[in-house]
Amino acid sequence: MMITPVHRFRDIERTPEYLQPEKCVPPPSRTSLGTMWFIRDGCGIACAVVTWMLVFYADFVVLLVMLIPSRDYVYSVINGTLFNTLAFLALASHFRAMLTDPGAVPKGNATKEFIESLQLKPGQVVYKCPKCCSIKPDRAHHCSVCKRCIRKMDHHCPWVNNCVGENNQKYFVLFTMYIALISLHALIMVGFHFLYCFEEDWTKCSSFSPPTTVILLILLCFEALLFLIFTSVMFGTQVHSICTDETGIEQLKKEERRWAKKTKWMNMKAVFGHPFSIAWLSPFATPDQGKADPYQYVV
């Protein structure tokens, strides 16, 4: 196979090598790819469980410590509805990000029969991942946790127990956005509640004793501030990555751009769907744009 000069700039993971198709197990059938995607990683599962527990803790403090004991019914209803709606959307986005195939390349497709079926032309180069024995499409990277090559892999996030890639980046962005929003909302409510308790009798501003109320509010404040900073940074990083059409791994490795440059608006539509609508903010709406064919591997 011919190697053009541009291929010499690729990292060692993508260096062309002898494919050795006889050592690869045939890939699974297309029908088996429809099963639910879930990564069995102990650390990732623990982080995902902790994420849900932290959201439930925040909801517990917001409702039982601040809103329900409040004598302002309108204030409680409005803030309770808003907070729980955002929390529901955050957990739904987390669920979709965790259980959506991020763009995995079928394992073991570097077989002799499959390579012959590609009908390569003179000068065309294919790349094999020696770790999962698959023919890699362009812009795919191998994840050591998922044990698969992922198309347009940005990074592996233990908090969602999954890679962030071509198919689930929208849900990860929504997850970080909604977590940042409920964190900000919680901080604002904690501030107002402290002011309210200082002006009124502490025994009347909460269903719990004053020391317990203070401890619960301080813990919520610390949690909200920490995750507001963390998720805001992640949200900004992801939006920048989408607008520049350059994944986190590509930026880290400073890979040479070999794909067509598009406008920021086109890149956003490629992730969130076309045309722009309220569905961009919904974790239940699947982007309707055409995804790359997972069986196209020639670069």
PDB file of C-alpha atoms in Angstrom:
ATOM      1  CA  MET A   1       0.000   0.000   0.000  1.00  0.00           C
ATOM      2  CA  MET A   2       1.196   3.471  -0.813  1.00  0.00           C
ATOM      3  CA  ILE A   3       1.777   5.956   1.995  1.00  0.00           C
ATOM      4  CA  THR A   4       1.335   9.607   1.176  1.00  0.00           C
ATOM      5  CA  PRO A   5       3.402  12.244   3.027  1.00  0.00           C
ATOM      6  CA  VAL A   6       0.428  13.391   5.107  1.00  0.00           C
ATOM      7  CA  HIS A   7       0.159   9.965   6.748  1.00  0.00           C
ATOM      8  CA  ARG A   8       3.636  10.321   8.251  1.00  0.00           C
ATOM      9  CA  PHE A   9       2.348  13.015  10.596  1.00  0.00           C
ATOM     10  CA  ARG A  10      -0.162  10.692  12.246  1.00  0.00           C
ATOM     11  CA  ASP A  11       0.463   9.493  15.763  1.00  0.00           C
ATOM     12  CA  ILE A  12       1.880   6.069  16.418  1.00  0.00           C
ATOM     13  CA  GLU A  13      -1.556   4.618  17.116  1.00  0.00           C
ATOM     14  CA  ARG A  14      -2.555   5.342  13.524  1.00  0.00           C
ATOM     15  CA  THR A  15       0.679   4.283  11.834  1.00  0.00           C
ATOM     16  CA  PRO A  16       0.004   1.906   8.909  1.00  0.00           C
ATOM     17  CA  GLU A  17       1.224  -1.599   9.626  1.00  0.00           C
ATOM     18  CA  TYR A  18       0.844  -5.148   8.406  1.00  0.00           C
ATOM     19  CA  LEU A  19      -2.827  -5.915   9.024  1.00  0.00           C
ATOM     20  CA  GLN A  20      -2.449  -9.649   9.720  1.00  0.00           C
ATOM     21  CA  PRO A  21      -6.136 -10.372   8.940  1.00  0.00           C
ATOM     22  CA  GLU A  22      -5.739 -14.072   9.754  1.00  0.00           C
ATOM     23  CA  LYS A  23      -5.450 -13.162  13.460  1.00  0.00           C
ATOM     24  CA  CYS A  24      -8.783 -11.341  13.599  1.00  0.00           C
ATOM     25  CA  VAL A  25     -12.062 -12.873  14.667  1.00  0.00           C
ATOM     26  CA  PRO A  26     -14.904 -12.084  12.228  1.00  0.00           C
ATOM     27  CA  PRO A  27     -17.005  -9.073  13.305  1.00  0.00           C
ATOM     28  CA  PRO A  28     -20.494  -9.525  14.791  1.00  0.00           C
ATOM     29  CA  SER A  29     -23.506  -9.333  12.534  1.00  0.00           C
ATOM     30  CA  ARG A  30     -25.297  -6.003  12.075  1.00  0.00           C
ATOM     31  CA  THR A  31     -28.313  -7.253  14.033  1.00  0.00           C
ATOM     32  CA  SER A  32     -26.227  -7.762  17.187  1.00  0.00           C
ATOM     33  CA  LEU A  33     -25.195  -4.115  17.152  1.00  0.00           C
ATOM     34  CA  GLY A  34     -28.688  -3.060  18.215  1.00  0.00           C
ATOM     35  CA  THR A  35     -28.257  -4.237  21.796  1.00  0.00           C
ATOM     36  CA  MET A  36     -28.072  -1.734  24.644  1.00  0.00           C
ATOM     37  CA  TRP A  37     -24.681  -0.093  25.126  1.00  0.00           C
ATOM     38  CA  PHE A  38     -23.289  -0.256  28.648  1.00  0.00           C
ATOM     39  CA  ILE A  39     -19.669  -0.196  29.823  1.00  0.00           C
ATOM     40  CA  ARG A  40     -18.904  -2.622  32.652  1.00  0.00           C
ATOM     41  CA  ASP A  41     -16.277  -0.522  34.376  1.00  0.00           C
ATOM     42  CA  GLY A  42     -16.306  -0.494  38.179  1.00  0.00           C
ATOM     43  CA  CYS A  43     -14.923   3.018  38.523  1.00  0.00           C
ATOM     44  CA  GLY A  44     -17.309   4.417  35.913  1.00  0.00           C
ATOM     45  CA  ILE A  45     -20.345   2.721  37.451  1.00  0.00           C
ATOM     46  CA  ALA A  46     -19.390   4.070  40.884  1.00  0.00           C
ATOM     47  CA  CYS A  47     -18.970   7.610  39.500  1.00  0.00           C
ATOM     48  CA  ALA A  48     -22.328   7.391  37.710  1.00  0.00           C
ATOM     49  CA  VAL A  49     -24.058   6.240  40.914  1.00  0.00           C
ATOM     50  CA  VAL A  50     -22.392   9.047  42.897  1.00  0.00           C
ATOM     51  CA  THR A  51     -23.598  11.554  40.281  1.00  0.00           C
ATOM     52  CA  TRP A  52     -27.221  10.485  40.725  1.00  0.00           C
ATOM     53  CA  MET A  53     -26.881  10.443  44.539  1.00  0.00           C
ATOM     54  CA  LEU A  54     -25.508  13.997  44.553  1.00  0.00           C
ATOM     55  CA  VAL A  55     -28.441  15.219  42.450  1.00  0.00           C
ATOM     56  CA  PHE A  56     -30.905  13.451  44.777  1.00  0.00           C
ATOM     57  CA  TYR A  57     -29.166  14.976  47.814  1.00  0.00           C
ATOM     58  CA  ALA A  58     -29.466  18.442  46.304  1.00  0.00           C
ATOM     59  CA  ASP A  59     -33.137  17.837  45.587  1.00  0.00           C
ATOM     60  CA  PHE A  60     -33.661  16.619  49.169  1.00  0.00           C
ATOM     61  CA  VAL A  61     -32.128  19.756  50.676  1.00  0.00           C
ATOM     62  CA  VAL A  62     -33.893  22.102  48.276  1.00  0.00           C
ATOM     63  CA  LEU A  63     -37.319  20.601  48.932  1.00  0.00           C
ATOM     64  CA  LEU A  64     -37.266  19.542  52.583  1.00  0.00           C
ATOM     65  CA  VAL A  65     -34.943  22.168  54.024  1.00  0.00           C
ATOM     66  CA  MET A  66     -35.712  25.288  51.997  1.00  0.00           C
ATOM     67  CA  LEU A  67     -38.934  25.146  49.976  1.00  0.00           C
ATOM     68  CA  ILE A  68     -41.504  23.061  51.832  1.00  0.00           C
ATOM     69  CA  PRO A  69     -41.001  24.862  55.201  1.00  0.00           C
ATOM     70  CA  SER A  70     -41.247  28.231  53.454  1.00  0.00           C
ATOM     71  CA  ARG A  71     -44.374  30.270  54.133  1.00  0.00           C
ATOM     72  CA  ASP A  72     -44.199  31.793  50.636  1.00  0.00           C
ATOM     73  CA  TYR A  73     -46.248  29.294  48.623  1.00  0.00           C
ATOM     74  CA  VAL A  74     -45.657  30.941  45.221  1.00  0.00           C
ATOM     75  CA  TYR A  75     -41.880  31.085  45.811  1.00  0.00           C
ATOM     76  CA  SER A  76     -41.814  27.400  46.760  1.00  0.00           C
ATOM     77  CA  VAL A  77     -43.886  26.233  43.800  1.00  0.00           C
ATOM     78  CA  ILE A  78     -41.967  28.224  41.194  1.00  0.00           C
ATOM     79  CA  ASN A  79     -38.514  27.299  42.453  1.00  0.00           C
ATOM     80  CA  GLY A  80     -39.460  23.698  43.201  1.00  0.00           C
ATOM     81  CA  THR A  81     -40.870  23.206  39.713  1.00  0.00           C
ATOM     82  CA  LEU A  82     -37.888  24.870  38.035  1.00  0.00           C
ATOM     83  CA  PHE A  83     -35.268  22.990  40.054  1.00  0.00           C
ATOM     84  CA  ASN A  84     -36.876  19.579  39.619  1.00  0.00           C
ATOM     85  CA  THR A  85     -37.423  20.130  35.898  1.00  0.00           C
ATOM     86  CA  LEU A  86     -33.743  20.984  35.397  1.00  0.00           C
ATOM     87  CA  ALA A  87     -32.691  18.064  37.615  1.00  0.00           C
ATOM     88  CA  PHE A  88     -34.876  15.680  35.599  1.00  0.00           C
ATOM     89  CA  LEU A  89     -33.378  16.930  32.328  1.00  0.00           C
ATOM     90  CA  ALA A  90     -29.856  16.600  33.763  1.00  0.00           C
ATOM     91  CA  LEU A  91     -30.417  12.981  34.825  1.00  0.00           C
ATOM     92  CA  ALA A  92     -32.143  12.144  31.538  1.00  0.00           C
ATOM     93  CA  SER A  93     -29.165  13.596  29.634  1.00  0.00           C
ATOM     94  CA  HIS A  94     -26.800  11.601  31.839  1.00  0.00           C
ATOM     95  CA  PHE A  95     -28.814   8.435  31.162  1.00  0.00           C
ATOM     96  CA  ARG A  96     -28.698   8.971  27.387  1.00  0.00           C
ATOM     97  CA  ALA A  97     -24.986   9.838  27.420  1.00  0.00           C
ATOM     98  CA  MET A  98     -24.236   6.687  29.416  1.00  0.00           C
ATOM     99  CA  LEU A  99     -26.339   4.202  27.424  1.00  0.00           C
ATOM    100  CA  THR A 100     -25.823   5.553  23.889  1.00  0.00           C
ATOM    101  CA  ASP A 101     -23.232   3.937  21.646  1.00  0.00           C
ATOM    102  CA  PRO A 102     -20.735   6.812  21.237  1.00  0.00           C
ATOM    103  CA  GLY A 103     -19.719   5.615  17.768  1.00  0.00           C
ATOM    104  CA  ALA A 104     -17.956   2.310  18.325  1.00  0.00           C
ATOM    105  CA  VAL A 105     -16.248   0.644  15.382  1.00  0.00           C
ATOM    106  CA  PRO A 106     -17.164  -3.070  15.109  1.00  0.00           C
ATOM    107  CA  LYS A 107     -14.475  -5.259  16.635  1.00  0.00           C
ATOM    108  CA  GLY A 108     -12.557  -7.843  14.635  1.00  0.00           C
ATOM    109  CA  ASN A 109     -13.495  -6.601  11.168  1.00  0.00           C
ATOM    110  CA  ALA A 110      -9.879  -6.629   9.929  1.00  0.00           C
ATOM    111  CA  THR A 111     -10.483  -9.986   8.276  1.00  0.00           C
ATOM    112  CA  LYS A 112      -9.229 -10.999   4.869  1.00  0.00           C
ATOM    113  CA  GLU A 113     -12.763 -11.179   3.480  1.00  0.00           C
ATOM    114  CA  PHE A 114     -13.704  -7.746   4.790  1.00  0.00           C
ATOM    115  CA  ILE A 115     -10.525  -6.101   3.481  1.00  0.00           C
ATOM    116  CA  GLU A 116     -11.131  -7.644   0.058  1.00  0.00           C
ATOM    117  CA  SER A 117     -14.735  -6.399   0.114  1.00  0.00           C
ATOM    118  CA  LEU A 118     -13.467  -2.818   0.447  1.00  0.00           C
ATOM    119  CA  GLN A 119     -12.109  -3.039  -3.107  1.00  0.00           C
ATOM    120  CA  LEU A 120      -9.207  -0.740  -2.378  1.00  0.00           C
ATOM    121  CA  LYS A 121      -7.854   1.357  -5.194  1.00  0.00           C
ATOM    122  CA  PRO A 122      -4.132   1.886  -5.755  1.00  0.00           C
ATOM    123  CA  GLY A 123      -2.833   4.381  -3.207  1.00  0.00           C
ATOM    124  CA  GLN A 124      -5.645   3.919  -0.708  1.00  0.00           C
ATOM    125  CA  VAL A 125      -4.583   3.124   2.849  1.00  0.00           C
ATOM    126  CA  VAL A 126      -6.507   1.412   5.624  1.00  0.00           C
ATOM    127  CA  TYR A 127      -5.507   1.398   9.282  1.00  0.00           C
ATOM    128  CA  LYS A 128      -5.842  -1.437  11.724  1.00  0.00           C
ATOM    129  CA  CYS A 129      -6.148  -1.017  15.465  1.00  0.00           C
ATOM    130  CA  PRO A 130      -3.932  -3.729  16.970  1.00  0.00           C
ATOM    131  CA  LYS A 131      -5.884  -3.572  20.244  1.00  0.00           C
ATOM    132  CA  CYS A 132      -9.387  -4.397  19.003  1.00  0.00           C
ATOM    133  CA  CYS A 133      -8.445  -5.808  15.580  1.00  0.00           C
ATOM    134  CA  SER A 134     -10.664  -3.389  13.654  1.00  0.00           C
ATOM    135  CA  ILE A 135     -10.177  -1.329  10.521  1.00  0.00           C
ATOM    136  CA  LYS A 136     -10.297   2.250  11.792  1.00  0.00           C
ATOM    137  CA  PRO A 137     -12.157   5.058  10.056  1.00  0.00           C
ATOM    138  CA  ASP A 138     -10.557   8.470   9.981  1.00  0.00           C
ATOM    139  CA  ARG A 139     -10.681  10.463  13.251  1.00  0.00           C
ATOM    140  CA  ALA A 140     -11.294   7.326  15.332  1.00  0.00           C
ATOM    141  CA  HIS A 141      -9.276   6.535  18.455  1.00  0.00           C
ATOM    142  CA  HIS A 142      -9.057   3.503  20.696  1.00  0.00           C
ATOM    143  CA  CYS A 143     -10.448   3.754  24.230  1.00  0.00           C
ATOM    144  CA  SER A 144      -8.693   1.519  26.745  1.00  0.00           C
ATOM    145  CA  VAL A 145     -11.755   1.527  29.033  1.00  0.00           C
ATOM    146  CA  CYS A 146     -14.419   0.802  26.414  1.00  0.00           C
ATOM    147  CA  LYS A 147     -11.933  -1.495  24.626  1.00  0.00           C
ATOM    148  CA  ARG A 148     -13.216  -0.207  21.296  1.00  0.00           C
ATOM    149  CA  CYS A 149     -12.260   2.323  18.671  1.00  0.00           C
ATOM    150  CA  ILE A 150     -14.650   5.296  18.886  1.00  0.00           C
ATOM    151  CA  ARG A 151     -15.448   7.607  15.979  1.00  0.00           C
ATOM    152  CA  LYS A 152     -14.656  11.263  16.782  1.00  0.00           C
ATOM    153  CA  MET A 153     -13.783  10.317  20.348  1.00  0.00           C
ATOM    154  CA  ASP A 154     -13.421  13.415  22.511  1.00  0.00           C
ATOM    155  CA  HIS A 155     -12.547  11.725  25.812  1.00  0.00           C
ATOM    156  CA  HIS A 156     -13.685   8.982  28.163  1.00  0.00           C
ATOM    157  CA  CYS A 157     -15.736  10.427  31.011  1.00  0.00           C
ATOM    158  CA  PRO A 158     -16.051   8.284  34.152  1.00  0.00           C
ATOM    159  CA  TRP A 159     -18.957  10.446  35.386  1.00  0.00           C
ATOM    160  CA  VAL A 160     -21.120   9.126  32.547  1.00  0.00           C
ATOM    161  CA  ASN A 161     -19.281   5.774  32.404  1.00  0.00           C
ATOM    162  CA  ASN A 162     -18.817   6.132  28.670  1.00  0.00           C
ATOM    163  CA  CYS A 163     -16.805   7.745  25.943  1.00  0.00           C
ATOM    164  CA  VAL A 164     -17.952  11.064  24.533  1.00  0.00           C
ATOM    165  CA  GLY A 165     -18.017  10.536  20.797  1.00  0.00           C
ATOM    166  CA  GLU A 166     -19.880  11.141  17.579  1.00  0.00           C
ATOM    167  CA  ASN A 167     -23.257   9.736  18.668  1.00  0.00           C
ATOM    168  CA  ASN A 168     -23.617  10.946  22.272  1.00  0.00           C
ATOM    169  CA  GLN A 169     -21.806  14.295  22.439  1.00  0.00           C
ATOM    170  CA  LYS A 170     -25.142  16.152  22.400  1.00  0.00           C
ATOM    171  CA  TYR A 171     -26.313  14.355  25.553  1.00  0.00           C
ATOM    172  CA  PHE A 172     -23.021  15.004  27.340  1.00  0.00           C
ATOM    173  CA  VAL A 173     -23.203  18.726  26.522  1.00  0.00           C
ATOM    174  CA  LEU A 174     -26.783  18.885  27.789  1.00  0.00           C
ATOM    175  CA  PHE A 175     -25.779  17.018  30.957  1.00  0.00           C
ATOM    176  CA  THR A 176     -23.043  19.534  31.781  1.00  0.00           C
ATOM    177  CA  MET A 177     -25.344  22.460  30.969  1.00  0.00           C
ATOM    178  CA  TYR A 178     -28.237  21.285  33.144  1.00  0.00           C
ATOM    179  CA  ILE A 179     -25.947  20.371  36.061  1.00  0.00           C
ATOM    180  CA  ALA A 180     -24.407  23.852  35.882  1.00  0.00           C
ATOM    181  CA  LEU A 181     -27.893  25.411  35.869  1.00  0.00           C
ATOM    182  CA  ILE A 182     -29.199  23.477  38.876  1.00  0.00           C
ATOM    183  CA  SER A 183     -25.951  24.194  40.723  1.00  0.00           C
ATOM    184  CA  LEU A 184     -26.362  27.922  40.111  1.00  0.00           C
ATOM    185  CA  HIS A 185     -30.038  27.749  41.077  1.00  0.00           C
ATOM    186  CA  ALA A 186     -29.191  25.892  44.293  1.00  0.00           C
ATOM    187  CA  LEU A 187     -26.535  28.459  45.234  1.00  0.00           C
ATOM    188  CA  ILE A 188     -28.990  31.318  44.746  1.00  0.00           C
ATOM    189  CA  MET A 189     -31.647  29.603  46.863  1.00  0.00           C
ATOM    190  CA  VAL A 190     -29.128  28.810  49.620  1.00  0.00           C
ATOM    191  CA  GLY A 191     -28.126  32.473  49.735  1.00  0.00           C
ATOM    192  CA  PHE A 192     -31.752  33.640  50.038  1.00  0.00           C
ATOM    193  CA  HIS A 193     -32.491  30.982  52.648  1.00  0.00           C
ATOM    194  CA  PHE A 194     -29.577  32.033  54.841  1.00  0.00           C
ATOM    195  CA  LEU A 195     -30.779  35.625  54.691  1.00  0.00           C
ATOM    196  CA  TYR A 196     -34.294  34.521  55.540  1.00  0.00           C
ATOM    197  CA  CYS A 197     -33.098  32.446  58.520  1.00  0.00           C
ATOM    198  CA  PHE A 198     -30.968  35.294  59.854  1.00  0.00           C
ATOM    199  CA  GLU A 199     -33.946  37.647  59.763  1.00  0.00           C
ATOM    200  CA  GLU A 200     -36.413  35.127  61.199  1.00  0.00           C
ATOM    201  CA  ASP A 201     -36.249  32.540  63.973  1.00  0.00           C
ATOM    202  CA  TRP A 202     -33.980  29.643  62.920  1.00  0.00           C
ATOM    203  CA  THR A 203     -36.441  27.175  64.419  1.00  0.00           C
ATOM    204  CA  LYS A 204     -39.121  28.379  61.993  1.00  0.00           C
ATOM    205  CA  CYS A 205     -37.117  28.473  58.743  1.00  0.00           C
ATOM    206  CA  SER A 206     -36.564  24.720  58.487  1.00  0.00           C
ATOM    207  CA  SER A 207     -38.094  21.420  59.566  1.00  0.00           C
ATOM    208  CA  PHE A 208     -34.703  20.405  60.974  1.00  0.00           C
ATOM    209  CA  SER A 209     -32.803  21.713  63.973  1.00  0.00           C
ATOM    210  CA  PRO A 210     -30.642  24.825  63.378  1.00  0.00           C
ATOM    211  CA  PRO A 211     -27.296  22.909  63.500  1.00  0.00           C
ATOM    212  CA  THR A 212     -28.588  20.258  61.077  1.00  0.00           C
ATOM    213  CA  THR A 213     -29.992  22.929  58.774  1.00  0.00           C
ATOM    214  CA  VAL A 214     -26.670  24.789  58.674  1.00  0.00           C
ATOM    215  CA  ILE A 215     -24.708  21.597  57.962  1.00  0.00           C
ATOM    216  CA  LEU A 216     -27.071  20.521  55.155  1.00  0.00           C
ATOM    217  CA  LEU A 217     -26.975  23.978  53.553  1.00  0.00           C
ATOM    218  CA  ILE A 218     -23.179  24.258  53.768  1.00  0.00           C
ATOM    219  CA  LEU A 219     -22.761  20.817  52.172  1.00  0.00           C
ATOM    220  CA  LEU A 220     -25.179  21.762  49.390  1.00  0.00           C
ATOM    221  CA  CYS A 221     -23.379  25.074  48.883  1.00  0.00           C
ATOM    222  CA  PHE A 222     -20.019  23.314  48.609  1.00  0.00           C
ATOM    223  CA  GLU A 223     -21.415  20.710  46.208  1.00  0.00           C
ATOM    224  CA  ALA A 224     -23.161  23.293  44.037  1.00  0.00           C
ATOM    225  CA  LEU A 225     -20.123  25.570  43.840  1.00  0.00           C
ATOM    226  CA  LEU A 226     -17.793  22.696  42.963  1.00  0.00           C
ATOM    227  CA  PHE A 227     -20.001  21.300  40.220  1.00  0.00           C
ATOM    228  CA  LEU A 228     -20.918  24.730  38.888  1.00  0.00           C
ATOM    229  CA  ILE A 229     -17.247  25.411  38.212  1.00  0.00           C
ATOM    230  CA  PHE A 230     -16.504  21.924  36.902  1.00  0.00           C
ATOM    231  CA  THR A 231     -19.499  21.555  34.571  1.00  0.00           C
ATOM    232  CA  SER A 232     -19.294  25.153  33.322  1.00  0.00           C
ATOM    233  CA  VAL A 233     -15.697  24.544  32.239  1.00  0.00           C
ATOM    234  CA  MET A 234     -16.661  21.237  30.623  1.00  0.00           C
ATOM    235  CA  PHE A 235     -19.628  22.842  28.855  1.00  0.00           C
ATOM    236  CA  GLY A 236     -17.468  25.651  27.482  1.00  0.00           C
ATOM    237  CA  THR A 237     -14.787  23.198  26.397  1.00  0.00           C
ATOM    238  CA  GLN A 238     -17.310  21.014  24.598  1.00  0.00           C
ATOM    239  CA  VAL A 239     -18.965  23.935  22.796  1.00  0.00           C
ATOM    240  CA  HIS A 240     -15.548  25.191  21.690  1.00  0.00           C
ATOM    241  CA  SER A 241     -14.647  21.694  20.489  1.00  0.00           C
ATOM    242  CA  ILE A 242     -17.868  21.461  18.493  1.00  0.00           C
ATOM    243  CA  CYS A 243     -17.490  24.917  16.934  1.00  0.00           C
ATOM    244  CA  THR A 244     -13.897  24.227  15.860  1.00  0.00           C
ATOM    245  CA  ASP A 245     -14.747  20.657  14.799  1.00  0.00           C
ATOM    246  CA  GLU A 246     -11.752  19.341  16.700  1.00  0.00           C
ATOM    247  CA  THR A 247     -12.072  16.725  19.424  1.00  0.00           C
ATOM    248  CA  GLY A 248     -10.267  16.879  22.745  1.00  0.00           C
ATOM    249  CA  ILE A 249      -7.883  14.104  21.712  1.00  0.00           C
ATOM    250  CA  GLU A 250      -7.102  15.839  18.426  1.00  0.00           C
ATOM    251  CA  GLN A 251      -6.342  19.061  20.277  1.00  0.00           C
ATOM    252  CA  LEU A 252      -4.211  17.260  22.855  1.00  0.00           C
ATOM    253  CA  LYS A 253      -2.210  15.377  20.243  1.00  0.00           C
ATOM    254  CA  LYS A 254      -2.172  18.393  17.906  1.00  0.00           C
ATOM    255  CA  GLU A 255      -3.220  16.223  15.009  1.00  0.00           C
ATOM    256  CA  GLU A 256      -3.037  17.777  11.581  1.00  0.00           C
ATOM    257  CA  ARG A 257      -6.467  18.692  10.199  1.00  0.00           C
ATOM    258  CA  ARG A 258      -7.289  16.413   7.268  1.00  0.00           C
ATOM    259  CA  TRP A 259     -11.009  17.018   7.093  1.00  0.00           C
ATOM    260  CA  ALA A 260     -13.010  19.754   5.409  1.00  0.00           C
ATOM    261  CA  LYS A 261     -13.441  22.921   7.450  1.00  0.00           C
ATOM    262  CA  LYS A 262     -17.053  23.946   8.078  1.00  0.00           C
ATOM    263  CA  THR A 263     -18.734  26.926   9.690  1.00  0.00           C
ATOM    264  CA  LYS A 264     -19.470  26.943  13.423  1.00  0.00           C
ATOM    265  CA  TRP A 265     -23.198  26.807  12.714  1.00  0.00           C
ATOM    266  CA  MET A 266     -22.792  23.719  10.515  1.00  0.00           C
ATOM    267  CA  ASN A 267     -20.713  22.040  13.210  1.00  0.00           C
ATOM    268  CA  MET A 268     -23.388  22.752  15.831  1.00  0.00           C
ATOM    269  CA  LYS A 269     -26.092  21.315  13.584  1.00  0.00           C
ATOM    270  CA  ALA A 270     -23.976  18.218  13.015  1.00  0.00           C
ATOM    271  CA  VAL A 271     -24.100  17.479  16.758  1.00  0.00           C
ATOM    272  CA  PHE A 272     -27.514  18.777  17.826  1.00  0.00           C
ATOM    273  CA  GLY A 273     -29.495  18.175  14.646  1.00  0.00           C
ATOM    274  CA  HIS A 274     -31.055  20.221  11.887  1.00  0.00           C
ATOM    275  CA  PRO A 275     -32.879  22.547  11.869  1.00  0.00           C
ATOM    276  CA  PHE A 276     -32.564  24.539  15.090  1.00  0.00           C
ATOM    277  CA  SER A 277     -35.498  23.935  17.447  1.00  0.00           C
ATOM    278  CA  ILE A 278     -36.374  23.267  21.070  1.00  0.00           C
ATOM    279  CA  ALA A 279     -35.256  19.693  20.375  1.00  0.00           C
ATOM    280  CA  TRP A 280     -31.664  20.910  20.725  1.00  0.00           C
ATOM    281  CA  LEU A 281     -32.325  21.230  24.468  1.00  0.00           C
ATOM    282  CA  SER A 282     -34.118  17.894  24.827  1.00  0.00           C
ATOM    283  CA  PRO A 283     -32.229  14.725  25.810  1.00  0.00           C
ATOM    284  CA  PHE A 284     -35.106  12.711  24.331  1.00  0.00           C
ATOM    285  CA  ALA A 285     -34.716  14.066  20.794  1.00  0.00           C
ATOM    286  CA  THR A 286     -32.177  12.168  18.720  1.00  0.00           C
ATOM    287  CA  PRO A 287     -30.331  14.307  16.150  1.00  0.00           C
ATOM    288  CA  ASP A 288     -31.804  13.502  12.746  1.00  0.00           C
ATOM    289  CA  GLN A 289     -28.710  14.237  10.710  1.00  0.00           C
ATOM    290  CA  GLY A 290     -27.017  11.403   8.881  1.00  0.00           C
ATOM    291  CA  LYS A 291     -24.209   9.791  10.808  1.00  0.00           C
ATOM    292  CA  ALA A 292     -21.102   8.355   9.236  1.00  0.00           C
ATOM    293  CA  ASP A 293     -21.491   4.785   8.027  1.00  0.00           C
ATOM    294  CA  PRO A 294     -19.713   2.621  10.614  1.00  0.00           C
ATOM    295  CA  TYR A 295     -18.658   0.263   7.823  1.00  0.00           C
ATOM    296  CA  GLN A 296     -16.684   2.871   5.871  1.00  0.00           C
ATOM    297  CA  TYR A 297     -13.022   2.534   6.800  1.00  0.00           C
ATOM    298  CA  VAL A 298     -11.001   3.752   3.836  1.00  0.00           C
ATOM    299  CA  VAL A 299      -9.131   6.999   4.484  1.00  0.00           C
TER     300      VAL A 299
END
